Amino acid sequence: MADWAELPNAVIAHIANRVKVIEDFIAFRAVCTWWRISTIKEDFDVFLPQLPLLMLGAKDDDYREFYSLTKKKIIPIFLPQARGPHGGNRWSCIDRGVLSGNPSLTSDYVLMVHHYGPASCLVIWRPGDLDWTHIDVVNHGGVAALIYHKGEFYSMSYCGEVRAYQVAGPNVTDQPVVQTRLLAEIDAEMYDNQLNLPDVKYYLVELSGALLLVTRFANVTYDDPNSIFHTVKFKVSELDVIKGELKEEMKTLGYSSIFLGRNWASCIDSSKFDGIKPNHIYFTDDGLEYDRAAEGGAGKDMGAYNLEDEKFESFYPGESTSLICPPVWVMSSVM
């Protein structure tokens, strides 16, 4: 029988073209040196829908572990650059970033970044810019969520303000770089009072061309240092970006599921992935500011929420916590 490492280059590339899941493509290239040489990142269709991996809580070593929901297994990856804080002020950091396009496919894109330190700050950068353009958000309640949707950036503040940002092209000189408008004001008190004044967090996500607002309700005892952030309910509503108003609450996502957490929110078609349930919200801990003092750190508030019957279930067998970086969703890419 011929050695697998002796397969012709063209045959290996043809097989690689038929791999649909990026983690399988990475594993395929890792079989041996010849297979890695014979396949390039262009052999993988980057437009295929992908499922996020769960990056588990940080440990005191140079490896990070990633959990696959479809394969139900943990994948260790050597990642020394992700080990712990790297000096400076840990309260001065990048919170989230959003691109208007894929830099690998186009040079016509905008990067918007939210970072915080002494104050919350939103900035944008375009290819060719010599400096960042700053946007005032300090007086607008900070930034709880950020997304790019149909040609504009949108932010959600902690006090319920939704703002839209129109960014001019690099060659436009007769208008401001960024034009901002208040789109809507969401009143958290409009929700059920029976939830006993829970902590509220907001997420923006796109589904079938519509912009959705996901509201997460959690209980936490502020004067108890051992109290952890505990999610009790989610609500999903479509945000009408034309009228600037919130539509009625949605009770179904169809075959779609939402993945959200501290750094990210996205929607996927669950029918394309084994083991992923439709009409569910898969969430990771977003109460880092409350859970740091808890035993083991943050990461305990994690699970899947059925939007129809409002029940919770686990998707990870065990517990993964960290004082520095609790579990978060990551979308892998071919580099």
XYZ file of C-alpha atoms in Angstrom:
335
model
C 0.000 0.000 0.000
C 1.322 3.434 -0.974
C 2.425 5.841 1.739
C -0.124 8.631 2.326
C 2.767 11.093 2.295
C 3.510 10.090 -1.300
C 0.136 11.115 -2.737
C 0.484 13.456 -5.746
C 0.245 17.172 -5.028
C -2.840 17.553 -7.251
C -4.709 14.767 -5.426
C -3.999 16.280 -2.005
C -5.137 19.733 -3.181
C -8.327 18.205 -4.658
C -9.150 16.498 -1.359
C -8.441 19.733 0.545
C -10.923 21.573 -1.685
C -13.681 19.266 -0.430
C -13.084 20.003 3.267
C -15.869 22.290 4.524
C -14.994 22.893 8.192
C -11.979 25.048 8.957
C -10.806 23.020 11.970
C -10.805 19.930 9.716
C -8.794 21.847 7.105
C -6.202 22.804 9.726
C -6.029 19.181 10.925
C -5.717 18.009 7.297
C -2.658 20.208 6.743
C -1.127 18.938 9.983
C -1.043 15.285 8.854
C 2.502 15.613 7.514
C 4.919 18.123 5.992
C 4.072 17.115 2.413
C 0.342 17.633 2.922
C 1.007 21.044 4.424
C 3.241 22.022 1.485
C 0.669 20.723 -1.006
C -2.211 22.799 0.382
C -2.487 26.553 0.719
C -5.090 28.701 2.420
C -6.646 29.494 -0.977
C -7.688 25.824 -1.161
C -10.266 26.546 1.545
C -13.484 28.420 0.735
C -13.457 31.291 3.250
C -17.088 32.093 2.424
C -18.357 28.797 3.842
C -20.329 29.286 7.093
C -18.271 28.337 10.136
C -19.073 27.512 13.729
C -17.209 29.365 16.490
C -14.927 27.458 18.831
C -15.052 27.916 22.589
C -11.679 29.140 23.837
C -11.504 27.830 27.393
C -10.290 29.787 30.405
C -6.640 30.821 30.522
C -4.155 28.633 32.405
C -0.650 29.399 33.584
C 1.123 28.013 30.501
C 1.709 28.783 26.808
C -1.207 26.710 25.522
C -4.870 27.612 25.049
C -7.572 24.983 24.771
C -10.417 25.182 22.261
C -13.626 23.164 22.569
C -15.475 22.016 19.438
C -19.246 21.797 19.929
C -19.666 19.485 16.936
C -16.823 17.069 17.725
C -17.256 17.325 21.508
C -13.509 17.432 22.061
C -10.817 19.829 23.300
C -8.082 21.010 20.936
C -4.868 22.355 22.578
C -2.984 24.996 20.576
C 0.424 26.486 21.384
C -0.393 30.194 21.825
C 2.197 31.931 24.046
C 1.072 35.413 22.952
C -2.269 34.838 24.704
C -0.690 34.092 28.074
C -1.863 36.413 30.843
C -1.659 40.211 31.032
C 1.354 41.853 29.402
C 2.178 44.710 31.740
C 0.588 48.127 31.808
C -2.790 48.913 33.281
C -5.159 45.961 33.004
C -8.084 48.397 33.029
C -6.754 50.107 29.891
C -7.420 47.708 27.048
C -9.164 47.045 23.757
C -12.697 45.846 24.451
C -13.845 44.969 20.932
C -13.199 45.739 17.272
C -15.362 45.539 14.142
C -14.386 45.530 10.451
C -16.583 46.709 7.592
C -14.915 44.206 5.257
C -12.319 41.460 5.089
C -8.819 43.024 4.711
C -7.663 39.823 2.995
C -10.186 40.414 0.213
C -10.376 44.209 -0.107
C -8.470 47.380 0.756
C -11.724 49.346 1.011
C -12.599 48.745 4.639
C -12.943 50.554 7.965
C -11.841 49.340 11.396
C -13.798 50.566 14.418
C -12.373 49.846 17.882
C -13.737 50.418 21.365
C -11.182 50.656 24.156
C -11.399 51.850 27.708
C -9.117 53.114 30.410
C -9.803 56.257 32.410
C -12.661 56.803 29.927
C -14.492 54.901 27.210
C -13.257 55.700 23.693
C -14.452 54.764 20.197
C -12.045 55.196 17.263
C -11.973 54.397 13.534
C -9.161 53.827 11.055
C -9.117 53.485 7.246
C -6.232 52.244 5.081
C -4.033 55.265 4.419
C -5.020 57.153 7.580
C -2.021 58.423 9.547
C -3.927 58.494 12.832
C -7.092 57.264 14.492
C -10.286 59.329 14.318
C -11.852 59.628 17.773
C -15.610 59.574 18.408
C -17.035 60.931 21.657
C -18.928 58.238 23.568
C -18.127 59.323 27.141
C -21.249 61.484 27.275
C -23.392 58.824 25.585
C -23.147 56.006 28.127
C -20.126 54.127 26.795
C -20.266 51.158 24.402
C -22.001 47.893 25.324
C -22.234 46.457 21.788
C -20.809 47.199 18.353
C -21.670 45.919 14.858
C -21.347 46.731 11.158
C -24.665 46.401 9.322
C -25.597 47.349 5.745
C -23.005 50.079 5.243
C -23.051 51.630 8.717
C -21.595 50.956 12.146
C -24.005 50.727 15.087
C -23.307 50.940 18.809
C -25.439 50.248 21.847
C -24.657 52.131 25.042
C -25.031 50.835 28.580
C -27.874 53.278 29.131
C -29.842 52.005 26.124
C -28.913 54.453 23.345
C -28.480 53.040 19.834
C -26.300 55.180 17.553
C -25.441 54.870 13.866
C -22.105 55.962 12.361
C -21.629 56.820 8.692
C -17.926 56.805 7.784
C -16.787 58.808 4.755
C -14.455 57.296 2.174
C -10.731 58.159 2.310
C -11.038 60.527 -0.669
C -14.015 62.501 0.693
C -12.797 65.853 2.057
C -15.924 68.045 2.061
C -17.628 66.349 5.026
C -16.707 65.001 8.478
C -14.922 61.650 8.610
C -17.703 60.280 10.826
C -21.333 61.412 10.973
C -23.210 60.204 14.058
C -26.935 60.068 14.700
C -29.050 58.839 17.606
C -31.214 56.036 16.246
C -33.206 54.876 19.265
C -33.389 54.929 23.051
C -34.241 51.617 24.703
C -35.818 51.773 28.149
C -34.809 48.741 30.231
C -37.747 49.409 32.551
C -40.165 48.385 29.797
C -39.287 44.759 30.577
C -40.951 42.620 33.246
C -40.520 43.954 36.775
C -40.775 40.399 38.161
C -37.139 39.818 37.229
C -36.216 41.567 40.485
C -34.051 44.359 39.036
C -31.478 42.165 37.297
C -28.314 43.388 35.679
C -28.932 44.041 31.972
C -26.485 43.576 29.093
C -27.061 44.312 25.410
C -25.846 42.685 22.185
C -26.355 43.557 18.523
C -26.481 40.760 15.965
C -27.521 40.372 12.325
C -30.019 37.717 11.211
C -31.215 37.336 7.598
C -30.496 40.995 6.853
C -32.256 42.295 9.986
C -30.549 43.928 12.967
C -31.494 42.305 16.267
C -31.130 43.553 19.819
C -30.508 40.770 22.334
C -31.054 41.715 25.973
C -29.535 39.537 28.686
C -30.911 39.656 32.218
C -28.820 38.427 35.129
C -29.007 38.355 38.894
C -26.051 39.507 40.951
C -25.785 40.654 44.567
C -23.682 43.799 44.411
C -22.747 43.902 48.112
C -21.719 40.209 48.221
C -18.093 39.711 47.061
C -18.774 35.993 46.439
C -21.873 36.586 44.327
C -21.533 35.542 40.676
C -23.181 36.875 37.534
C -26.103 34.511 36.823
C -28.165 34.806 33.625
C -31.908 34.275 34.148
C -33.452 35.314 30.826
C -32.901 36.560 27.263
C -35.136 38.674 25.057
C -34.698 39.217 21.321
C -36.286 41.993 19.260
C -35.693 43.371 15.783
C -34.414 46.938 15.625
C -36.007 48.931 12.799
C -33.083 51.068 11.584
C -35.376 53.154 9.355
C -37.984 54.122 11.951
C -35.550 53.941 14.864
C -37.769 51.752 17.005
C -37.850 48.312 18.563
C -40.324 45.796 17.138
C -42.199 43.143 19.114
C -40.264 40.477 20.960
C -39.252 37.481 18.831
C -40.043 33.984 20.095
C -38.286 32.098 17.327
C -35.081 32.361 15.320
C -36.170 29.665 12.873
C -33.264 27.329 12.170
C -30.770 29.911 13.394
C -28.906 30.105 16.696
C -27.111 33.014 18.348
C -23.646 32.829 19.896
C -22.705 35.641 22.260
C -20.411 36.561 25.118
C -18.018 39.161 26.434
C -16.397 40.028 23.141
C -18.722 38.989 20.354
C -22.179 38.084 19.050
C -23.057 36.258 15.857
C -25.843 34.251 14.254
C -25.389 30.905 12.473
C -27.619 28.466 10.573
C -27.818 25.528 12.976
C -28.991 23.139 10.234
C -25.478 23.196 8.754
C -23.783 21.900 11.921
C -24.291 18.624 13.777
C -25.222 18.976 17.427
C -26.223 22.658 17.265
C -29.823 23.261 18.278
C -32.004 25.783 16.421
C -33.665 28.676 18.235
C -31.046 28.611 21.000
C -28.725 31.265 22.403
C -25.285 29.839 23.225
C -23.697 32.182 25.760
C -20.480 32.562 27.743
C -19.858 34.490 30.959
C -20.144 38.263 30.578
C -19.904 39.190 34.243
C -16.144 39.527 34.541
C -16.443 42.729 36.556
C -18.502 40.845 39.192
C -16.871 37.406 39.060
C -13.187 38.282 39.517
C -13.521 37.968 43.294
C -15.438 34.675 43.120
C -13.596 31.412 43.749
C -11.776 30.408 40.560
C -12.711 33.608 38.767
C -15.223 34.132 35.948
C -16.636 31.506 33.603
C -19.409 29.819 35.581
C -22.286 31.602 33.807
C -22.280 29.619 30.561
C -24.918 27.570 28.733
C -27.555 27.349 26.004
C -30.940 29.097 26.312
C -34.027 27.837 24.474
C -35.860 30.926 23.272
C -39.173 29.049 22.999
C -39.518 27.353 26.396
C -37.002 29.633 28.221
C -35.051 26.683 29.621
C -31.275 26.448 30.111
C -28.951 23.547 29.390
C -25.213 22.931 29.341
C -23.122 22.599 26.183
C -19.714 22.088 27.829
C -19.020 19.062 30.067
C -17.350 20.577 33.070
C -16.285 23.988 34.289
C -13.683 26.384 32.915
C -12.869 29.516 34.902
C -10.143 32.133 34.940
C -9.283 35.320 36.799
C -7.771 36.793 33.619
C -9.641 35.424 30.606
C -12.738 33.233 31.058
C -14.155 31.207 28.125
C -14.994 33.220 24.999
C -16.177 32.406 21.483
C -13.607 32.692 18.710
C -14.026 32.300 14.971
C -11.010 30.539 13.494
C -9.543 31.621 10.165
C -7.072 30.322 7.606
C -3.825 32.287 7.833
